[in-house]
């Protein structure tokens, strides 16, 4: 096999040789690769090798072999340094500058061993070319993985991180960004320039996430260092959170099922030719959780829930899980129902991880502890904006209970503990709890009435709406005792609503002169006030809030229902009057006398017929009039009928 020649060097198998007529007198081994070189070129440039040769001079007169442990950049970087020692022209690039810089420091290639030595040249290129260009900084950072400790010692790693952090806060067009790299770059103001010529194409708008894709090619450790550097330099937390979320979505494919992609277009990195970093997903997730800032928002809460779901799959440590649950609990009112439906990946038989949700609720209550200190809460507290998160969480948990209730393996004690973890003041209506229990009873028909009654104790029947009471009163899945309680509270609701409607109707009809007297209204008002006072004394603030809310919701329904009842009553009165008229006509003396051949009387009881046959409603004063004329007319008719019968 012919040796491969490259700038005076050739490779034979695992050995590198310099094409010279003189035999090599030194062999250096780097990462298993043998370099057969000459002493003089190396001693004139490398202080480390010169010292090694001086120490070994007495033992090895002709040749000697040495091995360089943990050489920065490996054999490729040593070949670069060897070519420089032999005077062969080398090229500094953003990809090799940090490794060459570290190798020159390792070999002690300072100006003491030659003017413009490798270390000074690398340092000059690094400061003049790399630190002022975004692309070169990103490439240099990605290529420094093999020499991270030495780069940290030389402070070149931190300098790159500081430069990247500074350019993130700067207009990209100001630090030598090739405009054709990303096509139509979106940056603040002005037109797109090509080689200094105004193209006339306007840049649409500035985007704060243009750098997310570029730094997502870093390893987990380097990405963590960069985010911490940005945080120390005061970059806004929402930008850092966006970068962390972007990085997590890229390397944790499980997040894609529950997370929406960013609205901005992904940047093209073809000219970078970056290689995605190889990451361990479990370590990545644990580090991502530490990097996330304290932030609240719907999208951020959804991201945290997706992260918690993936964490359960990967089996991360308990500290990471506890921290994620605590973060979600602090903004539980912003969570969605599908986000809370976390599958159970443990040994539990249930479909969903209800224990995790219960812990999240406890974290929410601990973060909102100021709301739970009021006992009992006042009406102002219930309507205050600070109490709104608790109401939202209550509705969310009620919907969650309805979703998990269909799981046949869900125990009654678990659904009861989930329902009771929130305080009673968080729910103004218990319709959601009733719906969840109804679904649970349907999915668990083997439950006994005793078990059902214990579960139904979590429902406050006084907080059920009229529709929920109507449904529960006809629900065959509920125990009889529960149905009786529902019917009792339904009657209370109807009575309260009807009393309110009648009071309103009587108050509206009072000016017409046909309503009740003002003294009666005052008496009713006084009686109502006394009743209200007794209710307050008996049940306290709970009854006041309950009655107030139920009446507000169901007042309009009761108005229409009362109207329908009045129509039905009027129709029944008309039918009854028609029946009475038919009976009176059949039993009148005129018809009876005609049947027996007698002449009927012309003036039997006209006045009574008019009274009975009247179709209009009888006014209230008519009940106080004497009824002697009606009774006397009936007596005359009966006596005439008796005489005619005896005479025949």
PDB file of N, CA, C and O in Angstrom, residues 365-434:
ATOM      1  N   UNK A 365     -52.035  24.539  46.747  1.00  0.00           N
ATOM      2  CA  UNK A 365     -52.630  25.079  47.968  1.00  0.00           C
ATOM      3  C   UNK A 365     -51.577  25.698  48.875  1.00  0.00           C
ATOM      4  O   UNK A 365     -51.838  26.702  49.546  1.00  0.00           O
ATOM      5  N   UNK A 366     -50.391  25.120  48.905  1.00  0.00           N
ATOM      6  CA  UNK A 366     -49.333  25.705  49.724  1.00  0.00           C
ATOM      7  C   UNK A 366     -48.849  27.025  49.154  1.00  0.00           C
ATOM      8  O   UNK A 366     -48.505  27.946  49.897  1.00  0.00           O
ATOM      9  N   UNK A 367     -48.848  27.152  47.824  1.00  0.00           N
ATOM     10  CA  UNK A 367     -48.454  28.427  47.214  1.00  0.00           C
ATOM     11  C   UNK A 367     -49.551  29.465  47.331  1.00  0.00           C
ATOM     12  O   UNK A 367     -49.285  30.667  47.337  1.00  0.00           O
ATOM     13  N   UNK A 368     -50.821  29.019  47.421  1.00  0.00           N
ATOM     14  CA  UNK A 368     -51.949  29.930  47.575  1.00  0.00           C
ATOM     15  C   UNK A 368     -52.486  29.883  48.997  1.00  0.00           C
ATOM     16  O   UNK A 368     -53.682  30.002  49.222  1.00  0.00           O
ATOM     17  N   UNK A 369     -51.597  29.675  49.963  1.00  0.00           N
ATOM     18  CA  UNK A 369     -52.037  29.497  51.345  1.00  0.00           C
ATOM     19  C   UNK A 369     -52.743  30.715  51.898  1.00  0.00           C
ATOM     20  O   UNK A 369     -53.553  30.624  52.813  1.00  0.00           O
ATOM     21  N   UNK A 370     -52.467  31.880  51.338  1.00  0.00           N
ATOM     22  CA  UNK A 370     -53.126  33.087  51.822  1.00  0.00           C
ATOM     23  C   UNK A 370     -54.619  33.071  51.599  1.00  0.00           C
ATOM     24  O   UNK A 370     -55.384  33.693  52.325  1.00  0.00           O
ATOM     25  N   UNK A 371     -55.068  32.322  50.580  1.00  0.00           N
ATOM     26  CA  UNK A 371     -56.496  32.259  50.300  1.00  0.00           C
ATOM     27  C   UNK A 371     -57.214  31.323  51.253  1.00  0.00           C
ATOM     28  O   UNK A 371     -58.389  31.509  51.533  1.00  0.00           O
ATOM     29  N   UNK A 372     -56.519  30.304  51.736  1.00  0.00           N
ATOM     30  CA  UNK A 372     -57.180  29.310  52.567  1.00  0.00           C
ATOM     31  C   UNK A 372     -57.214  29.692  54.034  1.00  0.00           C
ATOM     32  O   UNK A 372     -57.782  28.980  54.846  1.00  0.00           O
ATOM     33  N   UNK A 373     -56.624  30.817  54.384  1.00  0.00           N
ATOM     34  CA  UNK A 373     -56.618  31.231  55.785  1.00  0.00           C
ATOM     35  C   UNK A 373     -57.936  31.865  56.198  1.00  0.00           C
ATOM     36  O   UNK A 373     -58.222  31.975  57.369  1.00  0.00           O
ATOM     37  N   UNK A 374     -58.733  32.304  55.249  1.00  0.00           N
ATOM     38  CA  UNK A 374     -60.004  32.947  55.563  1.00  0.00           C
ATOM     39  C   UNK A 374     -61.039  31.870  55.822  1.00  0.00           C
ATOM     40  O   UNK A 374     -61.391  31.101  54.941  1.00  0.00           O
ATOM     41  N   UNK A 375     -61.554  31.822  57.009  1.00  0.00           N
ATOM     42  CA  UNK A 375     -62.572  30.834  57.345  1.00  0.00           C
ATOM     43  C   UNK A 375     -63.543  31.458  58.344  1.00  0.00           C
ATOM     44  O   UNK A 375     -63.188  31.721  59.488  1.00  0.00           O
ATOM     45  N   UNK A 376     -64.791  31.720  57.980  1.00  0.00           N
ATOM     46  CA  UNK A 376     -65.305  31.522  56.626  1.00  0.00           C
ATOM     47  C   UNK A 376     -64.963  32.698  55.719  1.00  0.00           C
ATOM     48  O   UNK A 376     -64.808  33.808  56.197  1.00  0.00           O
ATOM     49  N   UNK A 377     -64.875  32.485  54.409  1.00  0.00           N
ATOM     50  CA  UNK A 377     -64.597  33.599  53.511  1.00  0.00           C
ATOM     51  C   UNK A 377     -65.810  34.495  53.362  1.00  0.00           C
ATOM     52  O   UNK A 377     -66.945  34.048  53.422  1.00  0.00           O
ATOM     53  N   UNK A 378     -65.549  35.742  53.166  1.00  0.00           N
ATOM     54  CA  UNK A 378     -66.638  36.692  52.997  1.00  0.00           C
ATOM     55  C   UNK A 378     -67.079  36.729  51.548  1.00  0.00           C
ATOM     56  O   UNK A 378     -66.445  36.180  50.658  1.00  0.00           O
ATOM     57  N   UNK A 379     -68.191  37.412  51.306  1.00  0.00           N
ATOM     58  CA  UNK A 379     -68.678  37.560  49.940  1.00  0.00           C
ATOM     59  C   UNK A 379     -67.700  38.342  49.087  1.00  0.00           C
ATOM     60  O   UNK A 379     -67.532  38.074  47.902  1.00  0.00           O
ATOM     61  N   UNK A 380     -67.026  39.316  49.680  1.00  0.00           N
ATOM     62  CA  UNK A 380     -66.037  40.090  48.932  1.00  0.00           C
ATOM     63  C   UNK A 380     -64.868  39.219  48.514  1.00  0.00           C
ATOM     64  O   UNK A 380     -64.317  39.362  47.434  1.00  0.00           O
ATOM     65  N   UNK A 381     -64.480  38.262  49.372  1.00  0.00           N
ATOM     66  CA  UNK A 381     -63.374  37.381  49.019  1.00  0.00           C
ATOM     67  C   UNK A 381     -63.754  36.450  47.884  1.00  0.00           C
ATOM     68  O   UNK A 381     -62.969  36.189  46.978  1.00  0.00           O
ATOM     69  N   UNK A 382     -64.998  35.952  47.911  1.00  0.00           N
ATOM     70  CA  UNK A 382     -65.427  35.047  46.852  1.00  0.00           C
ATOM     71  C   UNK A 382     -65.459  35.732  45.498  1.00  0.00           C
ATOM     72  O   UNK A 382     -65.276  35.097  44.472  1.00  0.00           O
ATOM     73  N   UNK A 383     -65.715  37.011  45.471  1.00  0.00           N
ATOM     74  CA  UNK A 383     -65.782  37.746  44.210  1.00  0.00           C
ATOM     75  C   UNK A 383     -64.498  38.484  43.888  1.00  0.00           C
ATOM     76  O   UNK A 383     -64.442  39.191  42.892  1.00  0.00           O
ATOM     77  N   UNK A 384     -63.466  38.344  44.712  1.00  0.00           N
ATOM     78  CA  UNK A 384     -62.233  39.081  44.485  1.00  0.00           C
ATOM     79  C   UNK A 384     -61.383  38.378  43.433  1.00  0.00           C
ATOM     80  O   UNK A 384     -61.469  37.164  43.263  1.00  0.00           O
ATOM     81  N   UNK A 385     -60.561  39.142  42.687  1.00  0.00           N
ATOM     82  CA  UNK A 385     -59.704  38.518  41.668  1.00  0.00           C
ATOM     83  C   UNK A 385     -58.702  37.536  42.251  1.00  0.00           C
ATOM     84  O   UNK A 385     -58.313  36.585  41.587  1.00  0.00           O
ATOM     85  N   UNK A 386     -58.267  37.756  43.496  1.00  0.00           N
ATOM     86  CA  UNK A 386     -57.289  36.848  44.087  1.00  0.00           C
ATOM     87  C   UNK A 386     -57.856  35.466  44.351  1.00  0.00           C
ATOM     88  O   UNK A 386     -57.104  34.502  44.528  1.00  0.00           O
ATOM     89  N   UNK A 387     -59.182  35.355  44.394  1.00  0.00           N
ATOM     90  CA  UNK A 387     -59.811  34.058  44.627  1.00  0.00           C
ATOM     91  C   UNK A 387     -60.094  33.314  43.335  1.00  0.00           C
ATOM     92  O   UNK A 387     -60.472  32.152  43.349  1.00  0.00           O
ATOM     93  N   UNK A 388     -59.897  33.947  42.190  1.00  0.00           N
ATOM     94  CA  UNK A 388     -60.196  33.341  40.897  1.00  0.00           C
ATOM     95  C   UNK A 388     -59.334  32.113  40.602  1.00  0.00           C
ATOM     96  O   UNK A 388     -59.844  31.128  40.052  1.00  0.00           O
ATOM     97  N   UNK A 389     -58.013  32.102  40.907  1.00  0.00           N
ATOM     98  CA  UNK A 389     -57.239  30.883  40.644  1.00  0.00           C
ATOM     99  C   UNK A 389     -57.796  29.648  41.337  1.00  0.00           C
ATOM    100  O   UNK A 389     -57.793  28.562  40.752  1.00  0.00           O
ATOM    101  N   UNK A 390     -58.293  29.813  42.559  1.00  0.00           N
ATOM    102  CA  UNK A 390     -58.842  28.672  43.282  1.00  0.00           C
ATOM    103  C   UNK A 390     -60.091  28.138  42.600  1.00  0.00           C
ATOM    104  O   UNK A 390     -60.302  26.921  42.505  1.00  0.00           O
ATOM    105  N   UNK A 391     -60.934  29.031  42.089  1.00  0.00           N
ATOM    106  CA  UNK A 391     -62.138  28.589  41.376  1.00  0.00           C
ATOM    107  C   UNK A 391     -61.767  27.875  40.081  1.00  0.00           C
ATOM    108  O   UNK A 391     -62.394  26.879  39.698  1.00  0.00           O
ATOM    109  N   UNK A 392     -60.759  28.398  39.366  1.00  0.00           N
ATOM    110  CA  UNK A 392     -60.322  27.748  38.123  1.00  0.00           C
ATOM    111  C   UNK A 392     -59.786  26.348  38.397  1.00  0.00           C
ATOM    112  O   UNK A 392     -60.076  25.404  37.648  1.00  0.00           O
ATOM    113  N   UNK A 393     -59.007  26.216  39.451  1.00  0.00           N
ATOM    114  CA  UNK A 393     -58.461  24.903  39.787  1.00  0.00           C
ATOM    115  C   UNK A 393     -59.582  23.946  40.172  1.00  0.00           C
ATOM    116  O   UNK A 393     -59.548  22.755  39.829  1.00  0.00           O
ATOM    117  N   UNK A 394     -60.589  24.436  40.879  1.00  0.00           N
ATOM    118  CA  UNK A 394     -61.714  23.575  41.259  1.00  0.00           C
ATOM    119  C   UNK A 394     -62.439  23.049  40.022  1.00  0.00           C
ATOM    120  O   UNK A 394     -62.773  21.857  39.939  1.00  0.00           O
ATOM    121  N   UNK A 395     -62.687  23.934  39.044  1.00  0.00           N
ATOM    122  CA  UNK A 395     -63.331  23.474  37.805  1.00  0.00           C
ATOM    123  C   UNK A 395     -62.435  22.479  37.065  1.00  0.00           C
ATOM    124  O   UNK A 395     -62.925  21.490  36.499  1.00  0.00           O
ATOM    125  N   UNK A 396     -61.126  22.745  37.060  1.00  0.00           N
ATOM    126  CA  UNK A 396     -60.195  21.835  36.382  1.00  0.00           C
ATOM    127  C   UNK A 396     -60.187  20.462  37.032  1.00  0.00           C
ATOM    128  O   UNK A 396     -60.219  19.428  36.341  1.00  0.00           O
ATOM    129  N   UNK A 397     -60.171  20.423  38.357  1.00  0.00           N
ATOM    130  CA  UNK A 397     -60.136  19.145  39.057  1.00  0.00           C
ATOM    131  C   UNK A 397     -61.461  18.399  38.891  1.00  0.00           C
ATOM    132  O   UNK A 397     -61.477  17.168  38.775  1.00  0.00           O
ATOM    133  N   UNK A 398     -62.575  19.119  38.860  1.00  0.00           N
ATOM    134  CA  UNK A 398     -63.860  18.456  38.619  1.00  0.00           C
ATOM    135  C   UNK A 398     -63.875  17.793  37.251  1.00  0.00           C
ATOM    136  O   UNK A 398     -64.358  16.664  37.088  1.00  0.00           O
ATOM    137  N   UNK A 399     -63.354  18.480  36.243  1.00  0.00           N
ATOM    138  CA  UNK A 399     -63.273  17.880  34.909  1.00  0.00           C
ATOM    139  C   UNK A 399     -62.294  16.705  34.888  1.00  0.00           C
ATOM    140  O   UNK A 399     -62.518  15.706  34.186  1.00  0.00           O
ATOM    141  N   UNK A 400     -61.201  16.832  35.651  1.00  0.00           N
ATOM    142  CA  UNK A 400     -60.237  15.734  35.734  1.00  0.00           C
ATOM    143  C   UNK A 400     -60.881  14.503  36.378  1.00  0.00           C
ATOM    144  O   UNK A 400     -60.683  13.366  35.913  1.00  0.00           O
ATOM    145  N   UNK A 401     -61.657  14.720  37.426  1.00  0.00           N
ATOM    146  CA  UNK A 401     -62.342  13.597  38.071  1.00  0.00           C
ATOM    147  C   UNK A 401     -63.312  12.912  37.123  1.00  0.00           C
ATOM    148  O   UNK A 401     -63.439  11.685  37.117  1.00  0.00           O
ATOM    149  N   UNK A 402     -64.003  13.716  36.307  1.00  0.00           N
ATOM    150  CA  UNK A 402     -64.932  13.124  35.346  1.00  0.00           C
ATOM    151  C   UNK A 402     -64.197  12.279  34.305  1.00  0.00           C
ATOM    152  O   UNK A 402     -64.734  11.276  33.813  1.00  0.00           O
ATOM    153  N   UNK A 403     -62.948  12.667  33.952  1.00  0.00           N
ATOM    154  CA  UNK A 403     -62.183  11.914  32.962  1.00  0.00           C
ATOM    155  C   UNK A 403     -61.642  10.608  33.538  1.00  0.00           C
ATOM    156  O   UNK A 403     -61.667   9.578  32.870  1.00  0.00           O
ATOM    157  N   UNK A 404     -61.139  10.650  34.751  1.00  0.00           N
ATOM    158  CA  UNK A 404     -60.527   9.447  35.323  1.00  0.00           C
ATOM    159  C   UNK A 404     -61.556   8.537  35.979  1.00  0.00           C
ATOM    160  O   UNK A 404     -61.218   7.402  36.349  1.00  0.00           O
ATOM    161  N   UNK A 405     -62.798   9.007  36.130  1.00  0.00           N
ATOM    162  CA  UNK A 405     -63.810   8.206  36.831  1.00  0.00           C
ATOM    163  C   UNK A 405     -64.164   6.937  36.072  1.00  0.00           C
ATOM    164  O   UNK A 405     -64.623   5.963  36.674  1.00  0.00           O
ATOM    165  N   UNK A 406     -63.970   6.928  34.760  1.00  0.00           N
ATOM    166  CA  UNK A 406     -64.317   5.742  33.973  1.00  0.00           C
ATOM    167  C   UNK A 406     -63.303   4.617  34.107  1.00  0.00           C
ATOM    168  O   UNK A 406     -63.513   3.530  33.563  1.00  0.00           O
ATOM    169  N   UNK A 407     -62.199   4.848  34.808  1.00  0.00           N
ATOM    170  CA  UNK A 407     -61.193   3.809  35.033  1.00  0.00           C
ATOM    171  C   UNK A 407     -61.732   2.800  36.042  1.00  0.00           C
ATOM    172  O   UNK A 407     -62.017   3.139  37.195  1.00  0.00           O
ATOM    173  N   UNK A 408     -61.857   1.555  35.620  1.00  0.00           N
ATOM    174  CA  UNK A 408     -62.464   0.537  36.488  1.00  0.00           C
ATOM    175  C   UNK A 408     -61.566   0.195  37.670  1.00  0.00           C
ATOM    176  O   UNK A 408     -62.041  -0.355  38.673  1.00  0.00           O
ATOM    177  N   UNK A 409     -60.262   0.508  37.572  1.00  0.00           N
ATOM    178  CA  UNK A 409     -59.337   0.188  38.664  1.00  0.00           C
ATOM    179  C   UNK A 409     -59.183   1.324  39.670  1.00  0.00           C
ATOM    180  O   UNK A 409     -58.425   1.185  40.633  1.00  0.00           O
ATOM    181  N   UNK A 410     -59.867   2.428  39.447  1.00  0.00           N
ATOM    182  CA  UNK A 410     -59.762   3.553  40.367  1.00  0.00           C
ATOM    183  C   UNK A 410     -60.557   3.266  41.638  1.00  0.00           C
ATOM    184  O   UNK A 410     -61.758   2.972  41.583  1.00  0.00           O
ATOM    185  N   UNK A 411     -59.890   3.339  42.768  1.00  0.00           N
ATOM    186  CA  UNK A 411     -60.526   3.017  44.040  1.00  0.00           C
ATOM    187  C   UNK A 411     -61.411   4.166  44.522  1.00  0.00           C
ATOM    188  O   UNK A 411     -61.132   5.338  44.228  1.00  0.00           O
ATOM    189  N   UNK A 412     -62.476   3.842  45.279  1.00  0.00           N
ATOM    190  CA  UNK A 412     -63.349   4.910  45.800  1.00  0.00           C
ATOM    191  C   UNK A 412     -62.616   5.883  46.710  1.00  0.00           C
ATOM    192  O   UNK A 412     -62.892   7.081  46.703  1.00  0.00           O
ATOM    193  N   UNK A 413     -61.673   5.369  47.500  1.00  0.00           N
ATOM    194  CA  UNK A 413     -60.932   6.263  48.394  1.00  0.00           C
ATOM    195  C   UNK A 413     -60.096   7.279  47.649  1.00  0.00           C
ATOM    196  O   UNK A 413     -59.930   8.419  48.108  1.00  0.00           O
ATOM    197  N   UNK A 414     -59.570   6.922  46.480  1.00  0.00           N
ATOM    198  CA  UNK A 414     -58.737   7.845  45.719  1.00  0.00           C
ATOM    199  C   UNK A 414     -59.576   8.971  45.118  1.00  0.00           C
ATOM    200  O   UNK A 414     -59.183  10.140  45.169  1.00  0.00           O
ATOM    201  N   UNK A 415     -60.726   8.649  44.548  1.00  0.00           N
ATOM    202  CA  UNK A 415     -61.551   9.707  43.965  1.00  0.00           C
ATOM    203  C   UNK A 415     -62.105  10.605  45.073  1.00  0.00           C
ATOM    204  O   UNK A 415     -62.297  11.813  44.867  1.00  0.00           O
ATOM    205  N   UNK A 416     -62.337  10.044  46.252  1.00  0.00           N
ATOM    206  CA  UNK A 416     -62.799  10.877  47.364  1.00  0.00           C
ATOM    207  C   UNK A 416     -61.688  11.818  47.843  1.00  0.00           C
ATOM    208  O   UNK A 416     -61.937  13.003  48.089  1.00  0.00           O
ATOM    209  N   UNK A 417     -60.468  11.306  47.951  1.00  0.00           N
ATOM    210  CA  UNK A 417     -59.360  12.160  48.402  1.00  0.00           C
ATOM    211  C   UNK A 417     -59.059  13.262  47.390  1.00  0.00           C
ATOM    212  O   UNK A 417     -58.734  14.392  47.772  1.00  0.00           O
ATOM    213  N   UNK A 418     -59.185  12.957  46.099  1.00  0.00           N
ATOM    214  CA  UNK A 418     -58.971  13.989  45.077  1.00  0.00           C
ATOM    215  C   UNK A 418     -60.041  15.073  45.155  1.00  0.00           C
ATOM    216  O   UNK A 418     -59.770  16.248  44.931  1.00  0.00           O
ATOM    217  N   UNK A 419     -61.267  14.665  45.451  1.00  0.00           N
ATOM    218  CA  UNK A 419     -62.352  15.644  45.521  1.00  0.00           C
ATOM    219  C   UNK A 419     -62.272  16.496  46.783  1.00  0.00           C
ATOM    220  O   UNK A 419     -62.664  17.668  46.772  1.00  0.00           O
ATOM    221  N   UNK A 420     -61.758  15.932  47.875  1.00  0.00           N
ATOM    222  CA  UNK A 420     -61.749  16.653  49.139  1.00  0.00           C
ATOM    223  C   UNK A 420     -60.469  17.428  49.394  1.00  0.00           C
ATOM    224  O   UNK A 420     -60.368  18.121  50.412  1.00  0.00           O
ATOM    225  N   UNK A 421     -59.482  17.327  48.494  1.00  0.00           N
ATOM    226  CA  UNK A 421     -58.219  18.017  48.737  1.00  0.00           C
ATOM    227  C   UNK A 421     -58.378  19.532  48.645  1.00  0.00           C
ATOM    228  O   UNK A 421     -57.669  20.284  49.305  1.00  0.00           O
ATOM    229  N   UNK A 422     -59.351  19.997  47.847  1.00  0.00           N
ATOM    230  CA  UNK A 422     -59.619  21.432  47.745  1.00  0.00           C
ATOM    231  C   UNK A 422     -60.597  21.859  48.829  1.00  0.00           C
ATOM    232  O   UNK A 422     -61.486  21.083  49.217  1.00  0.00           O
ATOM    233  N   UNK A 423     -60.503  23.079  49.328  1.00  0.00           N
ATOM    234  CA  UNK A 423     -61.443  23.543  50.362  1.00  0.00           C
ATOM    235  C   UNK A 423     -62.849  23.705  49.800  1.00  0.00           C
ATOM    236  O   UNK A 423     -63.060  23.849  48.585  1.00  0.00           O
ATOM    237  N   UNK A 424     -63.843  23.679  50.696  1.00  0.00           N
ATOM    238  CA  UNK A 424     -65.247  23.792  50.272  1.00  0.00           C
ATOM    239  C   UNK A 424     -65.534  25.128  49.600  1.00  0.00           C
ATOM    240  O   UNK A 424     -66.395  25.215  48.717  1.00  0.00           O
ATOM    241  N   UNK A 425     -64.818  26.161  50.005  1.00  0.00           N
ATOM    242  CA  UNK A 425     -65.096  27.484  49.440  1.00  0.00           C
ATOM    243  C   UNK A 425     -64.662  27.616  47.996  1.00  0.00           C
ATOM    244  O   UNK A 425     -65.009  28.600  47.341  1.00  0.00           O
ATOM    245  N   UNK A 426     -63.916  26.638  47.463  1.00  0.00           N
ATOM    246  CA  UNK A 426     -63.442  26.750  46.081  1.00  0.00           C
ATOM    247  C   UNK A 426     -64.536  26.462  45.066  1.00  0.00           C
ATOM    248  O   UNK A 426     -64.410  26.832  43.900  1.00  0.00           O
ATOM    249  N   UNK A 427     -65.620  25.801  45.483  1.00  0.00           N
ATOM    250  CA  UNK A 427     -66.693  25.418  44.556  1.00  0.00           C
ATOM    251  C   UNK A 427     -67.970  26.152  44.945  1.00  0.00           C
ATOM    252  O   UNK A 427     -68.499  25.954  46.037  1.00  0.00           O
ATOM    253  N   UNK A 428     -68.464  26.969  44.036  1.00  0.00           N
ATOM    254  CA  UNK A 428     -69.759  27.608  44.255  1.00  0.00           C
ATOM    255  C   UNK A 428     -70.904  26.675  43.890  1.00  0.00           C
ATOM    256  O   UNK A 428     -71.993  26.769  44.447  1.00  0.00           O
ATOM    257  N   UNK A 429     -70.681  25.783  42.943  1.00  0.00           N
ATOM    258  CA  UNK A 429     -71.644  24.755  42.561  1.00  0.00           C
ATOM    259  C   UNK A 429     -70.954  23.408  42.597  1.00  0.00           C
ATOM    260  O   UNK A 429     -69.766  23.295  42.283  1.00  0.00           O
ATOM    261  N   UNK A 430     -71.711  22.381  42.943  1.00  0.00           N
ATOM    262  CA  UNK A 430     -71.179  21.021  43.008  1.00  0.00           C
ATOM    263  C   UNK A 430     -71.675  20.170  41.854  1.00  0.00           C
ATOM    264  O   UNK A 430     -71.660  18.938  41.952  1.00  0.00           O
ATOM    265  N   UNK A 431     -72.074  20.798  40.758  1.00  0.00           N
ATOM    266  CA  UNK A 431     -72.528  20.032  39.596  1.00  0.00           C
ATOM    267  C   UNK A 431     -71.397  19.189  39.021  1.00  0.00           C
ATOM    268  O   UNK A 431     -71.615  18.072  38.542  1.00  0.00           O
ATOM    269  N   UNK A 432     -70.163  19.724  39.028  1.00  0.00           N
ATOM    270  CA  UNK A 432     -69.030  18.970  38.495  1.00  0.00           C
ATOM    271  C   UNK A 432     -68.739  17.717  39.301  1.00  0.00           C
ATOM    272  O   UNK A 432     -68.447  16.649  38.742  1.00  0.00           O
ATOM    273  N   UNK A 433     -68.822  17.827  40.631  1.00  0.00           N
ATOM    274  CA  UNK A 433     -68.623  16.649  41.477  1.00  0.00           C
ATOM    275  C   UNK A 433     -69.713  15.610  41.247  1.00  0.00           C
ATOM    276  O   UNK A 433     -69.433  14.402  41.189  1.00  0.00           O
ATOM    277  N   UNK A 434     -70.954  16.079  41.093  1.00  0.00           N
ATOM    278  CA  UNK A 434     -72.051  15.140  40.846  1.00  0.00           C
ATOM    279  C   UNK A 434     -71.848  14.416  39.512  1.00  0.00           C
ATOM    280  O   UNK A 434     -72.053  13.203  39.406  1.00  0.00           O
TER     281      UNK A 434
END
